[in-house]
CSV table of C-alpha atoms and ligand atoms in Angstrom, one decimal:
chain,number,residue,atom,x,y,z
A,1,MET,CA,18.7,-42.6,12.3
A,2,ARG,CA,18.2,-39.2,10.7
A,3,VAL,CA,20.6,-37.0,10.2
A,4,PHE,CA,20.1,-33.1,9.6
A,5,THR,CA,22.8,-30.4,8.9
A,6,VAL,CA,22.5,-26.7,8.8
A,7,THR,CA,24.1,-24.6,6.4
A,8,ASN,CA,24.9,-21.3,5.1
A,9,GLN,CA,28.2,-19.6,4.6
A,10,LYS,CA,26.7,-16.6,5.8
A,11,GLY,CA,26.7,-15.8,9.9
A,12,GLY,CA,23.8,-14.5,11.8
A,13,VAL,CA,21.0,-16.1,9.4
A,14,GLY,CA,19.6,-18.8,12.1
A,15,LYS,CA,21.7,-22.0,11.7
A,16,THR,CA,22.1,-22.6,15.4
A,17,ALA,CA,18.8,-21.1,16.3
A,18,LEU,CA,17.2,-23.5,13.9
A,19,ALA,CA,19.5,-26.5,15.1
A,20,LEU,CA,18.9,-26.1,18.4
A,21,HIS,CA,15.1,-25.6,18.1
A,22,LEU,CA,15.1,-29.1,15.9
A,23,ALA,CA,17.4,-30.9,18.8
A,24,LEU,CA,14.8,-29.5,21.4
A,25,ALA,CA,11.9,-30.5,19.5
A,26,GLY,CA,13.2,-34.3,18.7
A,27,GLN,CA,13.9,-34.5,22.4
A,28,GLU,CA,10.4,-33.3,23.5
A,29,GLN,CA,9.1,-36.0,20.8
A,30,GLY,CA,11.1,-38.5,22.8
A,31,LEU,CA,13.8,-39.4,20.4
A,32,ARG,CA,17.2,-39.8,21.5
A,33,VAL,CA,19.0,-36.6,20.1
A,34,LEU,CA,22.5,-35.8,19.3
A,35,LEU,CA,23.8,-32.4,18.4
A,36,ILE,CA,27.0,-32.0,16.6
A,37,ASP,CA,28.5,-28.4,16.9
A,38,LEU,CA,30.9,-28.1,14.2
A,39,ASP,CA,31.3,-24.2,14.8
A,40,THR,CA,34.5,-22.9,16.3
A,41,GLN,CA,32.4,-20.2,18.5
A,42,GLY,CA,30.6,-23.4,20.0
A,43,ASN,CA,27.3,-21.5,20.6
A,44,ALA,CA,25.1,-24.5,20.0
A,45,GLY,CA,27.0,-26.3,22.8
A,46,ILE,CA,27.3,-23.5,25.1
A,47,THR,CA,23.5,-23.0,24.7
A,48,LEU,CA,22.7,-26.7,25.9
A,49,THR,CA,25.1,-26.8,28.7
A,50,GLY,CA,25.1,-23.1,29.9
A,51,ASP,CA,28.9,-23.2,30.1
A,52,PRO,CA,30.6,-20.3,28.5
A,53,GLY,CA,34.0,-22.2,28.8
A,54,LEU,CA,32.8,-25.0,26.5
A,55,ALA,CA,34.2,-23.4,23.6
A,56,LYS,CA,38.0,-23.9,25.3
A,57,CYS,CA,37.7,-27.4,25.9
A,58,ASP,CA,38.9,-30.0,23.3
A,59,GLY,CA,37.5,-33.3,22.1
A,60,GLY,CA,33.7,-33.0,21.2
A,61,ALA,CA,32.8,-32.8,17.5
A,62,GLY,CA,36.9,-32.8,16.6
A,63,ASP,CA,36.7,-36.9,17.8
A,64,LEU,CA,34.7,-37.5,14.8
A,65,PHE,CA,37.5,-37.1,12.4
A,66,ALA,CA,40.2,-38.5,15.1
A,67,GLY,CA,38.7,-42.0,14.4
A,68,ASP,CA,39.0,-43.0,18.0
A,69,GLY,CA,35.5,-42.7,18.9
A,70,VAL,CA,33.4,-40.2,20.4
A,71,GLN,CA,32.5,-39.2,24.1
A,72,PRO,CA,29.3,-36.7,23.8
A,73,LEU,CA,28.2,-35.0,26.7
A,74,THR,CA,24.9,-35.2,28.2
A,75,THR,CA,23.2,-32.2,28.9
A,76,PRO,CA,20.3,-31.2,31.2
A,77,SER,CA,17.8,-31.1,28.4
A,78,GLY,CA,18.9,-35.0,27.9
A,79,ILE,CA,20.3,-34.2,24.4
A,80,ALA,CA,23.7,-35.6,23.9
A,81,LEU,CA,26.1,-33.1,22.7
A,82,LEU,CA,29.4,-33.1,20.7
A,83,HIS,CA,30.7,-29.7,21.5
A,84,GLY,CA,32.2,-27.4,19.3
A,85,HIS,CA,35.5,-25.5,20.3
A,86,GLN,CA,38.2,-23.3,19.0
A,87,LYS,CA,40.5,-26.1,17.7
A,88,LEU,CA,38.0,-27.1,15.1
A,89,ASP,CA,39.5,-24.9,12.7
A,90,ALA,CA,42.1,-27.2,12.0
A,91,VAL,CA,39.6,-29.9,10.8
A,92,ASP,CA,39.4,-27.6,7.6
A,93,ALA,CA,43.1,-27.2,7.4
A,94,ASN,CA,44.1,-31.2,8.3
A,95,PHE,CA,41.3,-33.2,6.3
A,96,LYS,CA,40.0,-33.3,2.8
A,97,LEU,CA,36.4,-34.5,1.7
A,98,VAL,CA,37.7,-38.0,1.2
A,99,ASP,CA,38.9,-38.1,4.9
A,100,ALA,CA,35.2,-37.0,5.8
A,101,VAL,CA,33.5,-40.0,3.9
A,102,PRO,CA,34.2,-42.5,6.6
A,103,VAL,CA,32.7,-40.2,9.0
A,104,ARG,CA,29.3,-40.9,7.9
A,105,GLU,CA,29.5,-44.5,9.0
A,106,ALA,CA,30.9,-43.4,12.1
A,107,ILE,CA,27.7,-41.5,12.7
A,108,ARG,CA,25.6,-44.0,11.9
A,109,VAL,CA,26.3,-46.6,14.1
A,110,LEU,CA,25.7,-44.4,17.2
A,111,PRO,CA,22.7,-45.0,19.6
A,112,TYR,CA,20.3,-41.8,18.3
A,113,ASP,CA,17.4,-41.5,16.3
A,114,LEU,CA,17.9,-38.1,15.4
A,115,VAL,CA,21.6,-36.3,14.8
A,116,VAL,CA,21.5,-32.6,13.9
A,117,ILE,CA,24.6,-30.9,12.9
A,118,ASP,CA,25.3,-27.0,13.1
A,119,THR,CA,27.9,-25.8,10.9
A,120,PRO,CA,30.4,-22.9,10.8
A,121,PRO,CA,29.7,-19.7,8.5
A,122,ALA,CA,32.3,-20.5,6.1
A,123,ILE,CA,32.9,-23.0,3.1
A,124,GLY,CA,35.0,-25.8,4.0
A,125,LEU,CA,35.0,-29.3,5.1
A,126,ARG,CA,33.1,-28.4,8.0
A,127,GLN,CA,30.5,-27.5,6.0
A,128,VAL,CA,30.6,-30.1,3.2
A,129,GLY,CA,31.6,-33.0,5.1
A,130,PRO,CA,28.0,-32.7,6.8
A,131,MET,CA,26.2,-32.7,3.7
A,132,VAL,CA,28.0,-35.8,3.0
A,133,TRP,CA,26.7,-37.5,6.0
A,134,CYS,CA,23.2,-36.3,6.5
A,135,ASP,CA,19.8,-37.1,4.7
A,136,LEU,CA,18.5,-33.5,4.8
A,137,CYS,CA,20.5,-30.4,4.4
A,138,LEU,CA,18.6,-27.4,5.9
A,139,THR,CA,19.5,-23.5,4.6
A,140,PRO,CA,18.0,-21.0,6.6
A,141,LEU,CA,18.3,-17.6,4.8
A,142,GLU,CA,17.4,-14.1,5.6
A,143,PRO,CA,15.7,-12.4,2.8
A,144,ASN,CA,18.6,-9.9,1.6
A,145,GLY,CA,21.1,-9.2,-1.3
A,146,TYR,CA,23.7,-11.4,0.2
A,147,SER,CA,21.5,-14.4,0.4
A,148,VAL,CA,20.3,-14.2,-3.1
A,149,VAL,CA,24.3,-14.5,-3.8
A,150,GLY,CA,25.0,-16.7,-1.0
A,151,LEU,CA,22.1,-19.3,-2.3
A,152,SER,CA,24.0,-20.0,-5.6
A,153,GLN,CA,27.2,-21.0,-3.6
A,154,THR,CA,25.2,-23.2,-1.8
A,155,LEU,CA,23.3,-24.7,-4.7
A,156,GLU,CA,26.6,-25.5,-6.3
A,157,ILE,CA,28.2,-27.0,-3.1
A,158,LEU,CA,24.9,-29.2,-2.6
A,159,SER,CA,25.5,-30.5,-6.3
A,160,ALA,CA,28.8,-31.3,-5.4
A,161,ALA,CA,27.9,-33.2,-2.1
A,162,ARG,CA,25.4,-35.2,-4.0
A,163,GLN,CA,28.1,-36.8,-6.3
A,164,LEU,CA,29.3,-38.4,-2.8
A,165,ASN,CA,25.6,-38.7,-1.5
A,166,PRO,CA,23.0,-39.1,-3.8
A,167,LEU,CA,20.1,-39.5,-1.7
A,168,LEU,CA,20.5,-36.0,0.2
A,169,HIS,CA,17.8,-34.0,0.3
A,170,SER,CA,17.6,-30.2,1.0
A,171,ARG,CA,15.4,-27.6,2.3
A,172,THR,CA,15.5,-23.9,2.2
A,173,ILE,CA,13.8,-22.0,5.1
A,174,ILE,CA,13.3,-18.1,5.6
A,175,ASN,CA,14.0,-16.7,8.8
A,176,ARG,CA,14.1,-13.1,10.0
A,177,HIS,CA,11.3,-12.6,8.1
A,178,ILE,CA,9.6,-8.8,8.2
A,179,ARG,CA,6.2,-9.3,6.8
A,180,ARG,CA,5.8,-5.6,6.1
A,181,SER,CA,8.9,-5.1,4.2
A,182,LYS,CA,8.4,-4.6,0.7
A,183,ARG,CA,12.3,-5.1,0.2
A,184,GLN,CA,12.3,-8.6,2.0
A,185,LYS,CA,9.5,-9.5,-0.3
A,186,GLN,CA,11.2,-8.6,-3.7
A,187,TYR,CA,14.3,-10.7,-2.3
A,188,ILE,CA,12.0,-13.7,-1.3
A,189,GLU,CA,10.4,-13.6,-5.2
A,190,GLN,CA,14.2,-14.0,-6.2
A,191,ILE,CA,15.1,-16.7,-3.9
A,192,ALA,CA,11.5,-18.5,-4.9
A,193,ALA,CA,12.5,-18.5,-8.4
A,194,ARG,CA,15.2,-20.6,-7.7
A,195,VAL,CA,14.1,-23.1,-4.9
A,196,GLU,CA,11.0,-24.2,-3.3
A,197,LEU,CA,10.6,-22.2,0.1
A,198,THR,CA,9.7,-24.1,3.1
A,199,GLN,CA,6.5,-23.1,4.7
A,200,PRO,CA,5.7,-21.0,6.7
A,201,TYR,CA,8.4,-18.4,7.1
A,202,LEU,CA,10.0,-17.9,10.5
A,203,CYS,CA,9.5,-13.8,11.3
A,204,LEU,CA,12.2,-11.8,12.9
A,205,HIS,CA,11.2,-11.6,16.6
A,206,VAL,CA,13.6,-10.9,19.7
A,207,ALA,CA,11.6,-13.8,21.6
A,208,VAL,CA,13.7,-16.3,19.9
A,209,ALA,CA,17.1,-15.1,21.0
A,210,ASP,CA,15.6,-14.7,24.6
A,211,ALA,CA,14.5,-18.0,24.5
A,212,LEU,CA,17.7,-19.6,23.4
A,213,ASP,CA,19.4,-17.5,26.0
A,214,SER,CA,17.1,-19.2,28.5
A,215,GLY,CA,18.2,-22.5,26.8
A,216,VAL,CA,14.4,-23.2,26.0
A,217,PRO,CA,12.7,-23.3,22.6
A,218,VAL,CA,10.7,-20.6,21.7
A,219,TRP,CA,7.4,-22.4,21.8
A,220,ARG,CA,8.4,-22.7,25.8
A,221,PHE,CA,9.0,-19.2,26.2
A,222,GLY,CA,6.2,-17.4,28.1
A,223,ARG,CA,7.2,-13.7,26.5
A,224,ALA,CA,6.8,-15.1,22.7
A,225,ALA,CA,3.9,-14.5,20.6
A,226,ARG,CA,1.5,-17.0,19.5
A,227,ASP,CA,2.5,-16.6,16.1
A,228,THR,CA,6.0,-16.9,16.6
A,229,LYS,CA,5.7,-20.2,18.7
A,230,GLU,CA,3.5,-21.6,16.2
A,231,GLN,CA,5.8,-20.8,13.2
A,232,TRP,CA,8.5,-22.7,14.8
A,233,ARG,CA,6.6,-25.8,16.0
A,234,ALA,CA,5.4,-26.1,12.5
A,235,ILE,CA,9.1,-25.7,11.0
A,236,CYS,CA,10.4,-28.3,13.5
A,237,GLY,CA,7.2,-30.7,13.1
A,238,GLY,CA,7.4,-30.4,9.6
A,239,LEU,CA,11.0,-31.5,9.3
A,240,LEU,CA,10.6,-33.9,12.0
A,241,GLY,CA,7.7,-35.5,10.4
A,242,ALA,CA,5.6,-35.4,13.6
A,243,PRO,CA,3.9,-32.6,15.4
A,244,VAL,CA,5.9,-30.3,18.1
A,245,ALA,CA,3.3,-30.4,20.8
A,246,ASP,CA,2.0,-26.9,22.3
B,301,ADP,N1,13.8,-15.3,13.8
B,301,ADP,C1,14.7,-14.9,14.8
B,301,ADP,N2,14.2,-13.7,15.1
B,301,ADP,C2,15.1,-13.2,16.1
B,301,ADP,N3,16.3,-13.3,16.8
B,301,ADP,C3,16.5,-14.6,15.8
B,301,ADP,C4,16.1,-15.4,14.9
B,301,ADP,N4,16.6,-16.5,14.3
B,301,ADP,C5,18.0,-16.2,15.1
B,301,ADP,N5,17.9,-15.4,16.0
B,301,ADP,C6,19.0,-14.6,16.7
B,301,ADP,O1,20.0,-13.9,15.7
B,301,ADP,C7,21.3,-14.3,16.2
B,301,ADP,C8,22.0,-15.0,15.0
B,301,ADP,O2,21.6,-16.4,14.9
B,301,ADP,P1,22.2,-17.7,14.8
B,301,ADP,O3,21.2,-18.9,14.9
B,301,ADP,O4,23.3,-17.6,15.9
B,301,ADP,O5,22.7,-17.5,13.5
B,301,ADP,P2,24.1,-18.4,12.7
B,301,ADP,O6,24.5,-19.8,13.3
B,301,ADP,O7,23.7,-18.5,11.2
B,301,ADP,O8,25.2,-17.6,12.6
B,301,ADP,C9,21.1,-15.1,17.8
B,301,ADP,O9,21.5,-14.3,18.8
B,301,ADP,C10,19.5,-15.9,17.6
B,301,ADP,O10,19.3,-16.0,18.8
B,302,MG,MG1,25.9,-20.3,14.5
């Protein structure tokens, strides 16, 4: 089993988009995939099920912390889901990092090849816990001034998580890239001075949002440009260690 978490304390940078694309890519490759959605907004689960009411239902990812086992939903794509919902805020309030450590083993015994964890845009147990459970932590960034500041915080949290999970790997991914933007270029240079950036960068393209609204990865979305499809296939294939078919 491989466990990936997608993290960034800032919202709107593409955490959920990346988590969904990775899960869909793994599914296409024939892997048994579980998506764990730790965000109260429940967007990843809503996309996978098409059920906008899902974030009002208890259980799902919250059960990971209760210690009585989990009951993933099977979504139409075949991806199993521990959905996110409004009551997940209580996890940050009620549990400490030490409580989250056993969850790692609870996940590892589940019958999946790939587990992708989507996290909320806030520093807290639901962000740090998955860093302790996972093999690979992915940080999508939009190149701007906030992300330069946010990156320092993320790197600090990652180094704290490595105390409990010494084998933790991490990757930083540029998303919402605008090729002709000189400002973005400057921010990317600043970010690249701190961390190695995974290639290729993912361009800002409305087809990404439109594809997810239709419940498909952008490489299966007819209206997406070829470049965009190739970028997302390259990123997901690179992270999964196997190509995503055309
Ligand atoms: N490369 C991109 N181009 C265009 N829209 C994108 C891209 N990446 C993400 N989005 C869209 O931007 C919005 C915010 O992304 P999301 O993945 O929900 O961010 P987060 O989970 O970090 O809050 C969503 O509507 C998503 O579909
Ligand atoms: Mg999100």
